[in-house]
Tab-separated table of C-alpha atoms in Angstrom:
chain	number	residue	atom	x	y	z
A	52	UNK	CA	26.392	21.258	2.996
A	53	UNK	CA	25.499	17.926	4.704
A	54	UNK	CA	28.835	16.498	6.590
A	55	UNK	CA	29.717	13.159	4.859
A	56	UNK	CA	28.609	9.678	7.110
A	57	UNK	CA	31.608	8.859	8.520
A	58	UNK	CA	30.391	5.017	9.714
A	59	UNK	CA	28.381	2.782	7.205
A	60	UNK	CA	25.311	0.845	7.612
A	61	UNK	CA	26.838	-2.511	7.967
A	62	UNK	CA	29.281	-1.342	10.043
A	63	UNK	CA	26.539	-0.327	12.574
A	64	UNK	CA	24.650	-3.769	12.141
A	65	UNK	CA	27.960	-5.369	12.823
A	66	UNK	CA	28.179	-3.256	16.020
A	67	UNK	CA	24.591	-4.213	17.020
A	68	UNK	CA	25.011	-8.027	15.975
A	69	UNK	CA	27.781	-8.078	18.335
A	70	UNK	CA	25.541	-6.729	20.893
A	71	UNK	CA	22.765	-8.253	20.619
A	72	UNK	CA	24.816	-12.007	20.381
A	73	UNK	CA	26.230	-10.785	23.935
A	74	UNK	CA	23.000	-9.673	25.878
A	75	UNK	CA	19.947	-10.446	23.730
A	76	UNK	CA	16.904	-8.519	22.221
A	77	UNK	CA	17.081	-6.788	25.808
A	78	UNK	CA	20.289	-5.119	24.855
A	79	UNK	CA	20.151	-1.133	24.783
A	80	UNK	CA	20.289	1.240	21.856
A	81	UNK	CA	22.619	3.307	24.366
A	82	UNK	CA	24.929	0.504	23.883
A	83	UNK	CA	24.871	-0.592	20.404
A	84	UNK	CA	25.346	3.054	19.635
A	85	UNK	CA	28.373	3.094	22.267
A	86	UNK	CA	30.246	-0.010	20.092
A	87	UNK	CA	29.424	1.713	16.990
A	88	UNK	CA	30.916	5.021	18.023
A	89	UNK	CA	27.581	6.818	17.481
A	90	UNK	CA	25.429	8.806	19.219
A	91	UNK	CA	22.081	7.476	19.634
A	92	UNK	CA	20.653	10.099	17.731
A	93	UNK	CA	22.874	9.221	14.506
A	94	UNK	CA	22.022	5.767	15.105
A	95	UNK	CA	17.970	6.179	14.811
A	96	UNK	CA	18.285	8.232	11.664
A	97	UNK	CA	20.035	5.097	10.005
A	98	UNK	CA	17.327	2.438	11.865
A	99	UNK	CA	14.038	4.102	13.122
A	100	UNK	CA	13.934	1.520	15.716
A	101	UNK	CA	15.202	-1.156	17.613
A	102	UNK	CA	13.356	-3.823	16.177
A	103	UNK	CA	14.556	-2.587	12.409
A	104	UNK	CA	17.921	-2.625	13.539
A	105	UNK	CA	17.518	-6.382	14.848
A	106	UNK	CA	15.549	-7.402	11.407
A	107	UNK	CA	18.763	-6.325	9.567
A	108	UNK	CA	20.949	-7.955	11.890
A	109	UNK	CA	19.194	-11.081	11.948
A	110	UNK	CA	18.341	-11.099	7.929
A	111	UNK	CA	14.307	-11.008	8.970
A	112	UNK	CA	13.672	-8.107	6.140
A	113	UNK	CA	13.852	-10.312	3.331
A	114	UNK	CA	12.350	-13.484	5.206
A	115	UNK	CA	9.247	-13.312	2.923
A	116	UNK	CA	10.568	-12.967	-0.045
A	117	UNK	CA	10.099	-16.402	-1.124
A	118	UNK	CA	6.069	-16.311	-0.507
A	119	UNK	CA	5.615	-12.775	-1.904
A	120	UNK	CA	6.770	-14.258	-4.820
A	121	UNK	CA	4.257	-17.221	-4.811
A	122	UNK	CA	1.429	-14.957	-6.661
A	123	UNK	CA	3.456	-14.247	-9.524
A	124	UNK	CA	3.793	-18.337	-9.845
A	125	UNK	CA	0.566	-18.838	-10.404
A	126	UNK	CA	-0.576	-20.135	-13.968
A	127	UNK	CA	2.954	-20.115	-15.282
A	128	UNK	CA	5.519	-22.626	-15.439
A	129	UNK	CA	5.765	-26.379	-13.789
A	130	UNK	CA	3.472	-26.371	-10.474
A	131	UNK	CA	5.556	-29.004	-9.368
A	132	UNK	CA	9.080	-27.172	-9.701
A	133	UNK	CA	7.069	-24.091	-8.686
A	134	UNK	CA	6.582	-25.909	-5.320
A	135	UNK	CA	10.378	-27.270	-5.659
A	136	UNK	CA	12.095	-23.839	-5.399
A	137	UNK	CA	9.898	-22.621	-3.374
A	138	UNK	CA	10.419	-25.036	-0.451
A	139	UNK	CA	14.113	-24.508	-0.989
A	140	UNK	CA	13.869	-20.655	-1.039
A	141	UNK	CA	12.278	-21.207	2.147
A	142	UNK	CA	15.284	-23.528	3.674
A	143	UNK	CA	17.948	-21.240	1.805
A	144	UNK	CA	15.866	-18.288	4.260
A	145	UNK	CA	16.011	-20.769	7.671
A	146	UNK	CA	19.251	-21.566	7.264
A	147	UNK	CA	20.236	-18.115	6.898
A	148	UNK	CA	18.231	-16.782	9.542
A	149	UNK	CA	17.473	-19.550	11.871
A	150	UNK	CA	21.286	-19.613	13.581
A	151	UNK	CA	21.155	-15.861	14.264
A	152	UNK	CA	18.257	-16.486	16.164
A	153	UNK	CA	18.840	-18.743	18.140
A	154	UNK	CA	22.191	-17.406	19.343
A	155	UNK	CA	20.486	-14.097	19.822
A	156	UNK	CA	17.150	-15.609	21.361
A	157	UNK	CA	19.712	-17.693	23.628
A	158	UNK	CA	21.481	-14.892	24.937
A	159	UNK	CA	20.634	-11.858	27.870
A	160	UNK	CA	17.532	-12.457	29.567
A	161	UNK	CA	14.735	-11.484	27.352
A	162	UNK	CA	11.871	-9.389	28.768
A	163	UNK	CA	8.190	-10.701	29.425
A	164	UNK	CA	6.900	-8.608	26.854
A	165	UNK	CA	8.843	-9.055	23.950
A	166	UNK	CA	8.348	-6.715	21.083
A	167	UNK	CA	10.308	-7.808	18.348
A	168	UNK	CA	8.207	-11.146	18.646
A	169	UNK	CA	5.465	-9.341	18.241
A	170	UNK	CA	6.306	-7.431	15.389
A	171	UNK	CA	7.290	-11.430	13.492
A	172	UNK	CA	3.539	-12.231	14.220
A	173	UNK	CA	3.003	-15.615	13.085
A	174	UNK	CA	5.214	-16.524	10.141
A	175	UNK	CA	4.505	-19.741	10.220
A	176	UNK	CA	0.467	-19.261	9.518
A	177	UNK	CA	1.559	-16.468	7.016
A	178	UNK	CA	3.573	-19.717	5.256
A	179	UNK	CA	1.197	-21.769	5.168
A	180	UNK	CA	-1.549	-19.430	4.246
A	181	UNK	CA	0.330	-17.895	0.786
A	182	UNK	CA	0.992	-21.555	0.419
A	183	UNK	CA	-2.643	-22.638	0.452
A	184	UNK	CA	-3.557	-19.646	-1.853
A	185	UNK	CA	-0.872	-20.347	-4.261
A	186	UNK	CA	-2.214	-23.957	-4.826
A	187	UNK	CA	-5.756	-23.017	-4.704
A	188	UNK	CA	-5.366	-20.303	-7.675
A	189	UNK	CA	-3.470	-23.365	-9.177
A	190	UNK	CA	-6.598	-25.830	-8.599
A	191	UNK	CA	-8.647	-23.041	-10.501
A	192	UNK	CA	-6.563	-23.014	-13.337
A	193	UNK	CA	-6.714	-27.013	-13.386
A	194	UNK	CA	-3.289	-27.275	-12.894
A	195	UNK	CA	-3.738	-28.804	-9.766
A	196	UNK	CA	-5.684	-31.076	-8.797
A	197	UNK	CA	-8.458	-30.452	-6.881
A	198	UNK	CA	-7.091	-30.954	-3.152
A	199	UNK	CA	-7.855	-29.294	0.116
A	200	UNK	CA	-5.205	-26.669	0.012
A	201	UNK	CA	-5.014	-25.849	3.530
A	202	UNK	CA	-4.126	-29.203	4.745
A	203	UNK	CA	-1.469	-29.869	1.663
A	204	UNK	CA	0.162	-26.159	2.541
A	205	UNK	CA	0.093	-27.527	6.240
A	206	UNK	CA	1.662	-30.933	5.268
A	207	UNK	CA	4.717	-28.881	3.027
A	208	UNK	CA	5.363	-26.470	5.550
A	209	UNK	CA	5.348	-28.753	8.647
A	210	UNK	CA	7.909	-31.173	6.628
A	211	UNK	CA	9.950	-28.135	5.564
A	212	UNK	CA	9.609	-26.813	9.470
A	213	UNK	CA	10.636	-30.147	10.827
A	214	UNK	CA	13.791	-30.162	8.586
A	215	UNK	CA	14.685	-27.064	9.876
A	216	UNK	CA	14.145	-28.400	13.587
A	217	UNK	CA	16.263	-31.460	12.940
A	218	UNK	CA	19.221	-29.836	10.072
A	219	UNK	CA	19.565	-26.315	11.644
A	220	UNK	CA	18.372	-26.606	15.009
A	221	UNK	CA	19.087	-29.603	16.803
A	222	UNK	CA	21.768	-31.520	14.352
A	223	UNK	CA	23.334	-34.606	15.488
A	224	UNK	CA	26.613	-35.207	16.167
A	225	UNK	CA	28.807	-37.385	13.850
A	226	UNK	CA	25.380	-37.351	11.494
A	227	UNK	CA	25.698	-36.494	7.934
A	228	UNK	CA	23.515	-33.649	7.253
A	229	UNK	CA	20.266	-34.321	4.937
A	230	UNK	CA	21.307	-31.937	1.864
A	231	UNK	CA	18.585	-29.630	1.811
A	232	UNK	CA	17.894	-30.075	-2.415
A	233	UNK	CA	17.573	-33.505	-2.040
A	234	UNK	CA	15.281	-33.526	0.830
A	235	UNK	CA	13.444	-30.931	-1.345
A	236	UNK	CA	13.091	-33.283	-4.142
A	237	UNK	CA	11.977	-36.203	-2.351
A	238	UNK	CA	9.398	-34.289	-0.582
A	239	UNK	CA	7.738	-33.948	-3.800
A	240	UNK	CA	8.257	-37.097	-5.244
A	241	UNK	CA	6.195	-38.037	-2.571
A	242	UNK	CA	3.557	-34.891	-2.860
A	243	UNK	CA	3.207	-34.555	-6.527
A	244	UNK	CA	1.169	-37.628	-7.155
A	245	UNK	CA	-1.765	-36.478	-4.719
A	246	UNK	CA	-1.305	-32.801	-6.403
A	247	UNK	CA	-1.119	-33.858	-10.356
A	248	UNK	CA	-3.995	-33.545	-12.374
């Protein structure tokens, strides 16, 4: 008979988010393991590897959720409010994941060859590119209409990117905050009109 896990998952993510907000990606398995009161061996049956264990501590596994779901979009319901909630998907994602991040990023030294930003690739050209396809399936369907989608895709995600540069990033002090639905909504008040059929 299997013995029973005596620590949880989260409890070892909250061990290694502690960690890795003290010394960076650089920090060790050895250690994480150590503040979990694991061995390392218990704690790479739970997370295969490093980097999986900083995707769950930094929210990155469901990061993408928001474009995988673009394809299903397509040909049903409002384009424009289509667009809507998924720009603010996308923001709800940054300003979950964007903080960790950058406190992580900020801390340690980080090596010269940095696998974990390897493994992220380029999400921003991933964006933009389920983006484009999304409104080109839409321009086939005459919903759209018909635009160059790589450059509109480009234009959303740079605005969306830039909000999370100036909201999340760098705010400023004694600044009210630009709510992130409203922003949203503008965004497309000024979008849709180039985009309607």
């Amino acid at each position: 008979m299997a013995r029973p896990r005596t620590i949880t998952d989260e409890q070892i993510v909250a061990a290694a988010r502690e960690v890795f907000l003290e010394q960076g990606f650089s920090a060790t398995t050895a250690e994480i393991a150590r503040r979990a009161g694991i061995s390392e061996g218990t704690l790479f049956k739970r997370f295969a590897t490093k980097e999986d264990m900083f995707e769950e501590v930094v929210g990155l596994r469901d990061y993408a959720a928001w474009r995988e779901e673009l394809p299903g979009l397509v040909g049903r319901g409002d384009v424009r409010r289509n667009l809507e909630r998924a720009a603010q998907r996308f923001l709800d994602t940054a300003g979950r994941i964007v903080p960790n991040l950058m406190l992580i990023f900020s801390r340690g030294h980080a090596p010269a060859h940095n696998p974990m930003l390897e493994r992220l690739g380029n999400p921003m050209r991933q964006d933009a590119d389920a983006l484009a396809a999304y409104l080109r399936a839409e321009v086939a369907l005459g919903r759209v209409r018909p635009i160059d989608a790589d450059v509109t895709a480009l234009t959303l995600m740079g605005t969306l990117t830039h909000y999370v540069h100036r909201e999340l990033m760098t705010p400023e002090a004694g600044r009210e905050p630009l709510d992130a639905g409203r922003f949203v909504r503008s965004l497309l008040d000024v979008l849709w009109p180039g985009l309607e059929p």
